[in-house]
mmCIF file of C-alpha atoms in Angstrom:
data_model
loop_
_atom_site.group_PDB
_atom_site.id
_atom_site.type_symbol
_atom_site.label_atom_id
_atom_site.label_comp_id
_atom_site.label_asym_id
_atom_site.label_seq_id
_atom_site.Cartn_x
_atom_site.Cartn_y
_atom_site.Cartn_z
ATOM 1 C CA UNK A 1 -33.141 14.394 -27.286
ATOM 2 C CA UNK A 2 -34.813 16.113 -24.543
ATOM 3 C CA UNK A 3 -32.678 14.385 -21.840
ATOM 4 C CA UNK A 4 -29.499 15.382 -23.646
ATOM 5 C CA UNK A 5 -30.524 18.988 -23.935
ATOM 6 C CA UNK A 6 -31.303 19.258 -20.269
ATOM 7 C CA UNK A 7 -28.083 17.270 -19.530
ATOM 8 C CA UNK A 8 -26.009 19.623 -21.765
ATOM 9 C CA UNK A 9 -27.968 22.673 -20.304
ATOM 10 C CA UNK A 10 -27.047 21.583 -16.807
ATOM 11 C CA UNK A 11 -23.422 20.937 -17.712
ATOM 12 C CA UNK A 12 -23.066 24.345 -19.244
ATOM 13 C CA UNK A 13 -24.469 25.913 -16.127
ATOM 14 C CA UNK A 14 -22.038 24.075 -14.014
ATOM 15 C CA UNK A 15 -19.270 25.472 -16.378
ATOM 16 C CA UNK A 16 -20.652 28.954 -15.897
ATOM 17 C CA UNK A 17 -20.598 28.658 -12.137
ATOM 18 C CA UNK A 18 -16.968 27.495 -12.391
ATOM 19 C CA UNK A 19 -16.122 30.440 -14.466
ATOM 20 C CA UNK A 20 -17.873 33.065 -12.271
ATOM 21 C CA UNK A 21 -15.531 32.300 -9.470
ATOM 22 C CA UNK A 22 -12.854 34.886 -8.630
ATOM 23 C CA UNK A 23 -9.327 33.988 -9.840
ATOM 24 C CA UNK A 24 -8.074 33.520 -6.375
ATOM 25 C CA UNK A 25 -10.687 30.715 -5.971
ATOM 26 C CA UNK A 26 -9.228 28.883 -8.937
ATOM 27 C CA UNK A 27 -5.525 28.598 -7.926
ATOM 28 C CA UNK A 28 -5.707 24.778 -7.460
ATOM 29 C CA UNK A 29 -8.010 22.764 -9.847
ATOM 30 C CA UNK A 30 -8.372 19.053 -10.097
ATOM 31 C CA UNK A 31 -9.860 17.564 -13.254
ATOM 32 C CA UNK A 32 -11.367 14.136 -12.981
ATOM 33 C CA UNK A 33 -12.316 12.227 -16.070
ATOM 34 C CA UNK A 34 -14.424 9.505 -14.233
ATOM 35 C CA UNK A 35 -15.432 8.271 -10.610
ATOM 36 C CA UNK A 36 -12.371 6.347 -10.294
ATOM 37 C CA UNK A 37 -10.020 9.153 -10.499
ATOM 38 C CA UNK A 38 -10.973 9.759 -6.761
ATOM 39 C CA UNK A 39 -8.770 6.767 -5.954
ATOM 40 C CA UNK A 40 -5.730 8.658 -7.178
ATOM 41 C CA UNK A 41 -6.762 12.091 -5.912
ATOM 42 C CA UNK A 42 -8.067 11.719 -2.414
ATOM 43 C CA UNK A 43 -5.006 11.582 -0.203
ATOM 44 C CA UNK A 44 -3.494 14.530 -2.004
ATOM 45 C CA UNK A 45 -6.699 16.581 -1.759
ATOM 46 C CA UNK A 46 -6.917 15.814 2.049
ATOM 47 C CA UNK A 47 -3.348 16.882 2.383
ATOM 48 C CA UNK A 48 -3.934 20.074 0.618
ATOM 49 C CA UNK A 49 -7.366 20.920 1.996
ATOM 50 C CA UNK A 50 -7.224 19.471 5.687
ATOM 51 C CA UNK A 51 -3.499 19.832 6.530
ATOM 52 C CA UNK A 52 -2.492 22.929 4.666
ATOM 53 C CA UNK A 53 -5.726 24.482 4.453
ATOM 54 C CA UNK A 54 -5.953 25.295 0.775
ATOM 55 C CA UNK A 55 -9.198 25.685 -1.080
ATOM 56 C CA UNK A 56 -9.446 23.590 -4.275
ATOM 57 C CA UNK A 57 -11.816 23.132 -7.349
ATOM 58 C CA UNK A 58 -12.849 19.753 -8.259
ATOM 59 C CA UNK A 59 -14.093 19.492 -11.906
ATOM 60 C CA UNK A 60 -15.534 16.072 -13.084
ATOM 61 C CA UNK A 61 -17.109 14.367 -16.018
ATOM 62 C CA UNK A 62 -18.916 11.832 -13.987
ATOM 63 C CA UNK A 63 -22.231 12.551 -12.556
ATOM 64 C CA UNK A 64 -21.807 9.682 -9.999
ATOM 65 C CA UNK A 65 -18.560 11.129 -8.821
ATOM 66 C CA UNK A 66 -18.561 10.699 -4.906
ATOM 67 C CA UNK A 67 -16.752 13.873 -4.369
ATOM 68 C CA UNK A 68 -19.879 15.799 -5.663
ATOM 69 C CA UNK A 69 -21.655 14.954 -2.363
ATOM 70 C CA UNK A 70 -18.855 16.411 -0.319
ATOM 71 C CA UNK A 71 -19.922 18.701 2.563
ATOM 72 C CA UNK A 72 -16.352 20.148 2.817
ATOM 73 C CA UNK A 73 -16.593 23.877 2.274
ATOM 74 C CA UNK A 74 -13.164 24.101 1.051
ATOM 75 C CA UNK A 75 -13.783 21.809 -1.893
ATOM 76 C CA UNK A 76 -15.875 23.389 -4.758
ATOM 77 C CA UNK A 77 -17.247 20.882 -7.231
ATOM 78 C CA UNK A 78 -18.619 20.942 -10.620
ATOM 79 C CA UNK A 79 -19.825 18.377 -13.249
ATOM 80 C CA UNK A 80 -19.015 19.555 -16.641
ATOM 81 C CA UNK A 81 -19.805 15.992 -18.341
ATOM 82 C CA UNK A 82 -17.891 14.736 -21.549
ATOM 83 C CA UNK A 83 -19.172 17.135 -24.295
ATOM 84 C CA UNK A 84 -19.385 20.652 -25.206
ATOM 85 C CA UNK A 85 -19.023 22.025 -21.850
ATOM 86 C CA UNK A 86 -15.865 20.010 -21.014
ATOM 87 C CA UNK A 87 -14.108 21.027 -24.245
ATOM 88 C CA UNK A 88 -14.947 24.649 -23.464
ATOM 89 C CA UNK A 89 -13.616 24.348 -19.889
ATOM 90 C CA UNK A 90 -10.207 23.186 -21.142
ATOM 91 C CA UNK A 91 -10.000 25.982 -23.897
ATOM 92 C CA UNK A 92 -10.968 28.720 -21.731
ATOM 93 C CA UNK A 93 -9.391 27.621 -18.464
ATOM 94 C CA UNK A 94 -8.142 30.454 -16.244
ATOM 95 C CA UNK A 95 -6.382 28.573 -13.206
ATOM 96 C CA UNK A 96 -2.940 28.501 -11.817
ATOM 97 C CA UNK A 97 -2.551 24.797 -11.672
ATOM 98 C CA UNK A 98 -4.599 21.920 -13.339
ATOM 99 C CA UNK A 99 -3.984 18.443 -11.860
ATOM 100 C CA UNK A 100 -5.291 15.485 -13.870
ATOM 101 C CA UNK A 101 -4.834 11.731 -14.547
ATOM 102 C CA UNK A 102 -6.009 11.919 -18.151
ATOM 103 C CA UNK A 103 -2.886 11.761 -20.666
ATOM 104 C CA UNK A 104 -2.776 12.916 -24.237
ATOM 105 C CA UNK A 105 -3.147 16.535 -23.515
ATOM 106 C CA UNK A 106 -3.195 18.495 -26.896
ATOM 107 C CA UNK A 107 -3.372 15.134 -28.765
ATOM 108 C CA UNK A 108 -7.261 15.117 -29.358
ATOM 109 C CA UNK A 109 -10.019 17.414 -28.196
ATOM 110 C CA UNK A 110 -8.689 18.084 -24.743
ATOM 111 C CA UNK A 111 -6.416 21.165 -25.206
ATOM 112 C CA UNK A 112 -4.423 23.426 -23.046
ATOM 113 C CA UNK A 113 -5.957 26.719 -22.310
ATOM 114 C CA UNK A 114 -5.927 29.180 -25.209
ATOM 115 C CA UNK A 115 -6.175 32.336 -22.840
ATOM 116 C CA UNK A 116 -4.284 31.694 -19.632
ATOM 117 C CA UNK A 117 -0.701 30.270 -18.814
ATOM 118 C CA UNK A 118 -2.070 27.252 -16.641
ATOM 119 C CA UNK A 119 0.405 25.044 -15.293
ATOM 120 C CA UNK A 120 -0.397 21.450 -16.149
ATOM 121 C CA UNK A 121 0.411 18.695 -13.706
ATOM 122 C CA UNK A 122 -0.021 14.855 -14.676
ATOM 123 C CA UNK A 123 -0.547 12.253 -11.914
ATOM 124 C CA UNK A 124 -0.262 8.506 -12.894
ATOM 125 C CA UNK A 125 -3.367 6.387 -12.311
ATOM 126 C CA UNK A 126 -1.315 3.191 -12.511
ATOM 127 C CA UNK A 127 2.271 2.181 -11.695
ATOM 128 C CA UNK A 128 3.194 1.120 -15.269
ATOM 129 C CA UNK A 129 5.855 2.461 -17.762
ATOM 130 C CA UNK A 130 5.329 5.674 -19.604
ATOM 131 C CA UNK A 131 6.221 4.283 -23.193
ATOM 132 C CA UNK A 132 4.385 0.951 -23.761
ATOM 133 C CA UNK A 133 0.715 1.336 -22.827
ATOM 134 C CA UNK A 134 0.339 4.954 -23.367
ATOM 135 C CA UNK A 135 0.441 6.630 -26.517
ATOM 136 C CA UNK A 136 3.759 8.292 -28.004
ATOM 137 C CA UNK A 137 2.762 11.696 -27.024
ATOM 138 C CA UNK A 138 0.824 10.978 -24.026
ATOM 139 C CA UNK A 139 2.788 13.461 -21.758
ATOM 140 C CA UNK A 140 4.602 15.750 -23.983
ATOM 141 C CA UNK A 141 2.244 18.757 -23.166
ATOM 142 C CA UNK A 142 2.397 18.616 -19.436
ATOM 143 C CA UNK A 143 4.518 21.122 -17.446
ATOM 144 C CA UNK A 144 5.150 18.727 -14.299
ATOM 145 C CA UNK A 145 4.607 14.950 -13.779
ATOM 146 C CA UNK A 146 4.355 13.519 -10.433
ATOM 147 C CA UNK A 147 6.384 10.270 -11.025
ATOM 148 C CA UNK A 148 5.712 6.930 -9.214
ATOM 149 C CA UNK A 149 9.395 5.558 -9.418
ATOM 150 C CA UNK A 150 12.822 6.449 -10.928
ATOM 151 C CA UNK A 151 11.874 4.105 -13.929
ATOM 152 C CA UNK A 152 9.393 6.607 -15.023
ATOM 153 C CA UNK A 153 11.759 9.485 -14.814
ATOM 154 C CA UNK A 154 14.505 7.583 -16.843
ATOM 155 C CA UNK A 155 11.787 6.792 -19.448
ATOM 156 C CA UNK A 156 10.464 10.216 -19.742
ATOM 157 C CA UNK A 157 14.172 11.683 -19.759
ATOM 158 C CA UNK A 158 15.259 9.210 -22.468
ATOM 159 C CA UNK A 159 11.925 10.057 -24.408
ATOM 160 C CA UNK A 160 12.586 13.828 -24.314
ATOM 161 C CA UNK A 161 16.440 13.361 -25.395
ATOM 162 C CA UNK A 162 15.390 10.915 -28.321
ATOM 163 C CA UNK A 163 12.653 13.122 -29.646
ATOM 164 C CA UNK A 164 14.383 16.557 -28.568
ATOM 165 C CA UNK A 165 11.540 17.563 -26.421
ATOM 166 C CA UNK A 166 11.413 20.489 -23.909
ATOM 167 C CA UNK A 167 12.185 18.983 -20.578
ATOM 168 C CA UNK A 168 9.525 18.732 -18.037
ATOM 169 C CA UNK A 169 9.560 19.093 -14.270
ATOM 170 C CA UNK A 170 9.659 15.285 -13.029
ATOM 171 C CA UNK A 171 8.951 15.178 -9.448
ATOM 172 C CA UNK A 172 9.854 11.799 -7.281
ATOM 173 C CA UNK A 173 6.614 11.361 -5.534
ATOM 174 C CA UNK A 174 5.332 7.959 -5.341
ATOM 175 C CA UNK A 175 1.786 6.391 -5.734
ATOM 176 C CA UNK A 176 -0.732 7.734 -3.071
ATOM 177 C CA UNK A 177 -3.332 4.961 -4.164
ATOM 178 C CA UNK A 178 -0.651 2.283 -3.114
ATOM 179 C CA UNK A 179 -0.136 4.128 0.107
ATOM 180 C CA UNK A 180 -3.914 4.288 0.838
ATOM 181 C CA UNK A 181 -4.310 0.326 0.295
ATOM 182 C CA UNK A 182 -1.449 -0.347 2.577
ATOM 183 C CA UNK A 183 -2.641 1.784 5.190
ATOM 184 C CA UNK A 184 -6.159 0.637 5.003
ATOM 185 C CA UNK A 185 -5.641 -3.007 4.687
ATOM 186 C CA UNK A 186 -2.726 -3.670 6.912
ATOM 187 C CA UNK A 187 -5.047 -2.926 9.866
ATOM 188 C CA UNK A 188 -7.414 -5.457 8.343
ATOM 189 C CA UNK A 189 -5.065 -8.485 7.920
ATOM 190 C CA UNK A 190 -6.838 -10.236 10.937
ATOM 191 C CA UNK A 191 -10.110 -10.314 8.937
ATOM 192 C CA UNK A 192 -8.528 -13.055 6.724
ATOM 193 C CA UNK A 193 -9.890 -16.339 8.211
ATOM 194 C CA UNK A 194 -7.023 -18.579 9.696
ATOM 195 C CA UNK A 195 -8.817 -21.700 8.805
ATOM 196 C CA UNK A 196 -9.619 -20.617 5.318
ATOM 197 C CA UNK A 197 -9.815 -24.136 3.126
ATOM 198 C CA UNK A 198 -10.788 -22.762 -0.325
ATOM 199 C CA UNK A 199 -8.273 -20.951 -2.539
ATOM 200 C CA UNK A 200 -9.754 -17.479 -3.866
ATOM 201 C CA UNK A 201 -8.511 -16.218 -7.296
ATOM 202 C CA UNK A 202 -8.984 -12.648 -8.287
ATOM 203 C CA UNK A 203 -9.282 -12.461 -11.950
ATOM 204 C CA UNK A 204 -8.476 -8.859 -13.159
ATOM 205 C CA UNK A 205 -7.529 -8.586 -16.861
ATOM 206 C CA UNK A 206 -6.619 -5.429 -18.861
ATOM 207 C CA UNK A 207 -8.609 -4.288 -21.785
ATOM 208 C CA UNK A 208 -7.590 -4.178 -25.342
ATOM 209 C CA UNK A 209 -8.515 -6.369 -28.419
ATOM 210 C CA UNK A 210 -5.898 -9.070 -27.821
ATOM 211 C CA UNK A 211 -6.400 -9.085 -23.864
ATOM 212 C CA UNK A 212 -7.365 -11.938 -21.760
ATOM 213 C CA UNK A 213 -10.963 -10.765 -21.424
ATOM 214 C CA UNK A 214 -11.299 -10.609 -25.322
ATOM 215 C CA UNK A 215 -9.939 -13.942 -25.935
ATOM 216 C CA UNK A 216 -10.006 -16.767 -23.404
ATOM 217 C CA UNK A 217 -11.913 -15.214 -20.480
ATOM 218 C CA UNK A 218 -14.902 -17.816 -20.469
ATOM 219 C CA UNK A 219 -12.543 -20.862 -20.809
ATOM 220 C CA UNK A 220 -10.542 -19.548 -18.063
ATOM 221 C CA UNK A 221 -13.292 -19.016 -15.698
ATOM 222 C CA UNK A 222 -14.827 -22.562 -16.521
ATOM 223 C CA UNK A 223 -11.400 -24.391 -15.673
ATOM 224 C CA UNK A 224 -10.935 -22.468 -12.465
ATOM 225 C CA UNK A 225 -14.284 -23.192 -11.294
ATOM 226 C CA UNK A 226 -14.002 -26.933 -12.327
ATOM 227 C CA UNK A 227 -10.767 -26.924 -10.130
ATOM 228 C CA UNK A 228 -13.062 -25.772 -7.339
ATOM 229 C CA UNK A 229 -11.361 -22.314 -6.877
ATOM 230 C CA UNK A 230 -13.407 -19.417 -5.810
ATOM 231 C CA UNK A 231 -13.465 -16.856 -8.620
ATOM 232 C CA UNK A 232 -13.943 -13.169 -8.227
ATOM 233 C CA UNK A 233 -13.854 -11.679 -11.796
ATOM 234 C CA UNK A 234 -13.151 -7.893 -11.641
ATOM 235 C CA UNK A 235 -13.333 -6.428 -15.117
ATOM 236 C CA UNK A 236 -11.126 -3.303 -16.088
ATOM 237 C CA UNK A 237 -13.112 0.023 -15.932
ATOM 238 C CA UNK A 238 -12.860 0.540 -19.698
ATOM 239 C CA UNK A 239 -14.080 -3.004 -20.243
ATOM 240 C CA UNK A 240 -17.162 -2.184 -18.071
ATOM 241 C CA UNK A 241 -17.826 0.875 -20.196
ATOM 242 C CA UNK A 242 -17.347 -0.841 -23.620
ATOM 243 C CA UNK A 243 -18.284 -4.535 -23.280
ATOM 244 C CA UNK A 244 -21.293 -4.566 -20.999
ATOM 245 C CA UNK A 245 -22.991 -7.364 -23.279
ATOM 246 C CA UNK A 246 -20.196 -9.776 -23.048
ATOM 247 C CA UNK A 247 -20.055 -9.155 -19.252
ATOM 248 C CA UNK A 248 -23.693 -9.897 -18.637
ATOM 249 C CA UNK A 249 -23.167 -12.851 -20.876
ATOM 250 C CA UNK A 250 -20.327 -14.217 -18.716
ATOM 251 C CA UNK A 251 -22.487 -13.440 -15.538
ATOM 252 C CA UNK A 252 -25.412 -15.411 -16.984
ATOM 253 C CA UNK A 253 -23.163 -18.543 -17.895
ATOM 254 C CA UNK A 254 -21.476 -18.812 -14.424
ATOM 255 C CA UNK A 255 -23.855 -16.990 -11.954
ATOM 256 C CA UNK A 256 -25.497 -20.297 -10.760
ATOM 257 C CA UNK A 257 -22.031 -21.493 -9.534
ATOM 258 C CA UNK A 258 -21.701 -20.526 -5.890
ATOM 259 C CA UNK A 259 -17.965 -20.072 -6.247
ATOM 260 C CA UNK A 260 -18.236 -17.332 -9.084
ATOM 261 C CA UNK A 261 -18.811 -13.806 -8.263
ATOM 262 C CA UNK A 262 -18.733 -10.734 -10.804
ATOM 263 C CA UNK A 263 -17.270 -7.679 -9.104
ATOM 264 C CA UNK A 264 -18.237 -4.302 -10.522
ATOM 265 C CA UNK A 265 -17.610 -2.244 -7.332
ATOM 266 C CA UNK A 266 -14.257 -1.053 -8.179
ATOM 267 C CA UNK A 267 -13.955 1.307 -5.223
ATOM 268 C CA UNK A 268 -14.018 -1.712 -2.844
ATOM 269 C CA UNK A 269 -10.681 -3.566 -2.748
ATOM 270 C CA UNK A 270 -11.973 -6.286 -0.034
ATOM 271 C CA UNK A 271 -11.565 -9.001 -2.736
ATOM 272 C CA UNK A 272 -7.680 -8.061 -2.930
ATOM 273 C CA UNK A 273 -7.359 -8.882 0.758
ATOM 274 C CA UNK A 274 -9.315 -12.150 0.748
ATOM 275 C CA UNK A 275 -7.793 -13.653 -2.552
ATOM 276 C CA UNK A 276 -4.656 -15.707 -2.637
ATOM 277 C CA UNK A 277 -3.582 -15.070 -6.385
ATOM 278 C CA UNK A 278 -4.399 -12.621 -8.870
ATOM 279 C CA UNK A 279 -4.645 -13.709 -12.503
ATOM 280 C CA UNK A 280 -3.900 -10.938 -15.083
ATOM 281 C CA UNK A 281 -2.450 -9.964 -18.320
ATOM 282 C CA UNK A 282 -0.982 -6.673 -18.772
ATOM 283 C CA UNK A 283 -3.070 -4.648 -16.255
ATOM 284 C CA UNK A 284 -1.583 -1.970 -13.850
ATOM 285 C CA UNK A 285 -3.801 -3.400 -11.181
ATOM 286 C CA UNK A 286 -1.542 -6.390 -10.885
ATOM 287 C CA UNK A 287 1.199 -4.238 -9.572
ATOM 288 C CA UNK A 288 -1.211 -2.866 -6.995
ATOM 289 C CA UNK A 289 -2.135 -6.357 -5.887
ATOM 290 C CA UNK A 290 1.339 -7.360 -5.351
ATOM 291 C CA UNK A 291 2.803 -4.263 -3.951
ATOM 292 C CA UNK A 292 -0.125 -3.389 -1.535
ATOM 293 C CA UNK A 293 -0.950 -7.066 -0.625
ATOM 294 C CA UNK A 294 2.099 -8.799 -0.936
ATOM 295 C CA UNK A 295 0.670 -11.510 -2.971
ATOM 296 C CA UNK A 296 1.575 -13.219 -6.202
ATOM 297 C CA UNK A 297 0.367 -12.695 -9.684
ATOM 298 C CA UNK A 298 -0.029 -15.292 -12.197
ATOM 299 C CA UNK A 299 0.413 -13.841 -15.871
ATOM 300 C CA UNK A 300 -1.579 -14.967 -18.735
ATOM 301 C CA UNK A 301 0.935 -14.233 -21.487
ATOM 302 C CA UNK A 302 -1.322 -12.826 -24.115
ATOM 303 C CA UNK A 303 0.300 -10.337 -26.789
ATOM 304 C CA UNK A 304 1.518 -7.154 -25.146
ATOM 305 C CA UNK A 305 -0.774 -4.150 -24.736
ATOM 306 C CA UNK A 306 0.838 -1.683 -26.861
ATOM 307 C CA UNK A 307 -0.415 1.788 -27.440
ATOM 308 C CA UNK A 308 2.785 3.216 -28.626
ATOM 309 C CA UNK A 309 4.302 1.184 -31.708
ATOM 310 C CA UNK A 310 7.492 3.195 -31.355
ATOM 311 C CA UNK A 311 8.106 1.937 -27.614
ATOM 312 C CA UNK A 312 11.422 0.312 -28.569
ATOM 313 C CA UNK A 313 12.809 3.891 -29.379
ATOM 314 C CA UNK A 314 13.249 4.231 -25.549
ATOM 315 C CA UNK A 315 16.067 1.960 -24.191
ATOM 316 C CA UNK A 316 14.438 1.156 -20.750
ATOM 317 C CA UNK A 317 12.270 -2.062 -20.482
ATOM 318 C CA UNK A 318 8.969 -1.433 -19.241
ATOM 319 C CA UNK A 319 8.280 -2.372 -15.624
ATOM 320 C CA UNK A 320 5.145 -4.233 -16.558
ATOM 321 C CA UNK A 321 7.383 -6.452 -18.704
ATOM 322 C CA UNK A 322 10.457 -6.840 -16.482
ATOM 323 C CA UNK A 323 8.753 -7.418 -13.171
ATOM 324 C CA UNK A 324 6.260 -10.363 -14.062
ATOM 325 C CA UNK A 325 8.345 -13.283 -13.019
ATOM 326 C CA UNK A 326 9.902 -11.415 -9.955
ATOM 327 C CA UNK A 327 6.375 -11.081 -8.510
ATOM 328 C CA UNK A 328 4.745 -14.240 -9.733
ATOM 329 C CA UNK A 329 4.694 -16.458 -12.815
ATOM 330 C CA UNK A 330 3.975 -16.397 -16.498
ATOM 331 C CA UNK A 331 1.828 -19.090 -18.176
ATOM 332 C CA UNK A 332 0.978 -19.336 -21.924
ATOM 333 C CA UNK A 333 -2.549 -19.063 -23.024
ATOM 334 C CA UNK A 334 -2.291 -22.517 -24.547
ATOM 335 C CA UNK A 335 -1.472 -24.010 -21.189
ATOM 336 C CA UNK A 336 -4.508 -22.782 -19.031
ATOM 337 C CA UNK A 337 -5.745 -26.330 -18.592
ATOM 338 C CA UNK A 338 -2.640 -26.897 -16.154
ATOM 339 C CA UNK A 339 -3.175 -23.594 -14.528
ATOM 340 C CA UNK A 340 -4.085 -25.235 -11.062
ATOM 341 C CA UNK A 341 -0.506 -26.641 -10.741
ATOM 342 C CA UNK A 342 0.750 -22.935 -11.331
ATOM 343 C CA UNK A 343 -1.541 -21.618 -8.691
ATOM 344 C CA UNK A 344 -0.651 -24.237 -6.085
ATOM 345 C CA UNK A 345 3.162 -23.803 -6.862
ATOM 346 C CA UNK A 346 2.694 -19.942 -6.159
ATOM 347 C CA UNK A 347 0.714 -20.511 -3.038
ATOM 348 C CA UNK A 348 3.546 -22.856 -2.003
ATOM 349 C CA UNK A 349 6.238 -20.062 -2.615
ATOM 350 C CA UNK A 350 4.117 -17.319 -1.164
ATOM 351 C CA UNK A 351 6.378 -16.577 1.763
ATOM 352 C CA UNK A 352 9.388 -16.245 -0.464
ATOM 353 C CA UNK A 353 7.515 -14.215 -3.129
ATOM 354 C CA UNK A 354 6.240 -11.886 -0.374
ATOM 355 C CA UNK A 355 10.012 -11.103 0.526
ATOM 356 C CA UNK A 356 10.882 -10.562 -3.081
ATOM 357 C CA UNK A 357 7.855 -8.142 -3.543
ATOM 358 C CA UNK A 358 8.853 -6.186 -0.471
ATOM 359 C CA UNK A 359 12.430 -5.775 -1.863
ATOM 360 C CA UNK A 360 11.272 -4.791 -5.323
ATOM 361 C CA UNK A 361 8.640 -2.264 -3.892
ATOM 362 C CA UNK A 362 11.185 -0.533 -1.567
ATOM 363 C CA UNK A 363 13.529 -0.310 -4.844
ATOM 364 C CA UNK A 364 11.106 0.917 -7.319
ATOM 365 C CA UNK A 365 8.464 3.012 -5.812
ATOM 366 C CA UNK A 366 9.174 6.611 -4.370
ATOM 367 C CA UNK A 367 8.113 7.663 -0.828
ATOM 368 C CA UNK A 368 6.032 4.736 0.217
ATOM 369 C CA UNK A 369 3.675 5.932 2.970
ATOM 370 C CA UNK A 370 4.232 9.653 2.179
ATOM 371 C CA UNK A 371 3.629 10.118 -1.294
ATOM 372 C CA UNK A 372 0.622 12.561 -0.910
ATOM 373 C CA UNK A 373 2.836 14.858 1.506
ATOM 374 C CA UNK A 374 5.726 15.010 -1.209
ATOM 375 C CA UNK A 375 2.899 15.814 -3.975
ATOM 376 C CA UNK A 376 1.382 18.546 -1.753
ATOM 377 C CA UNK A 377 4.664 20.174 -0.980
ATOM 378 C CA UNK A 378 5.582 20.295 -4.640
ATOM 379 C CA UNK A 379 2.246 22.075 -5.526
ATOM 380 C CA UNK A 380 2.629 24.555 -2.735
ATOM 381 C CA UNK A 381 5.942 25.361 -3.821
ATOM 382 C CA UNK A 382 4.876 25.687 -7.441
ATOM 383 C CA UNK A 383 2.048 28.111 -6.376
ATOM 384 C CA UNK A 384 4.488 30.221 -4.571
ATOM 385 C CA UNK A 385 6.805 30.376 -7.601
ATOM 386 C CA UNK A 386 3.911 31.178 -9.821
ATOM 387 C CA UNK A 387 2.930 33.911 -7.446
ATOM 388 C CA UNK A 388 6.323 35.451 -7.924
ATOM 389 C CA UNK A 389 6.228 35.299 -11.733
#
């Protein structure tokens, strides 16, 4: 109890420190729900701070957030935790713009400011659709949304029309995390051994009660290891948070096999570079693997991850449904004993799949290589508009 009191006191002090800033110091505020948000924010922050010379505030709920250690004087950081201080932060926020990757604004305890006309901007933390894996009202209370591709704009406009919602500002930006991966790992392509003689599989399931992790993960790992593949098991961040016992159990079962590795260092994407095929279910990370590394994905066809039971009200087919056979292959959970055959077929077709992936990426994703510039331009333009009003 004493630890909780100390922690709460520290978080409330951080909130007080934030609220003591002058209004002009709180023009652009980022809110990070966990340390993984920095993947999405870092290029945009760099563009605003180091290219356009803006000061920002970075408010996080994670005590191990990397940006808390920044030495950049143009970035003011605050750790407000996940409790009372965070609730107060949102209710009493006085800022021109708040940028966040957490959906469901106004749906639960995270509310719009009750005392100031803050402009709320949503940035996607995955390249997935807006109406299947998110809750029905996930984006209704944002003012602007920085969209990854035209498919998201079409889905949101259809949602607004169907439910008679106020239109939001939808900005064609792209996905900066994809750009970052492409820039970083294109330079390292020569790091892949030319005489590699063992196939490496990256196993990256989503999370949810009917997902790959929750149903057949142990059986699948065993089959892959028995087939002499190297297996990197990379759980979803929410799985790491909610299923620690099961993850430790899996590690205990397979850790004696030198071809098995549990990967919990999620900021590190080296395993994407060195893996030949990803196996997933409905995780958005499959699109990152395909679009950034131009490699195939083998999908285990477990039930859809549905967080919006009314998703069929919207006519567009979610991209995570329509794209699966275009960037890889789908296999039934009942057929995983034959999975090595499917893996070898994907490897044989890898050149053809690579071409398809490049074409799809160009068609579906906005501003590849320049998304942070487009996002920063919009934010600066918005600031100038707000100043006039």
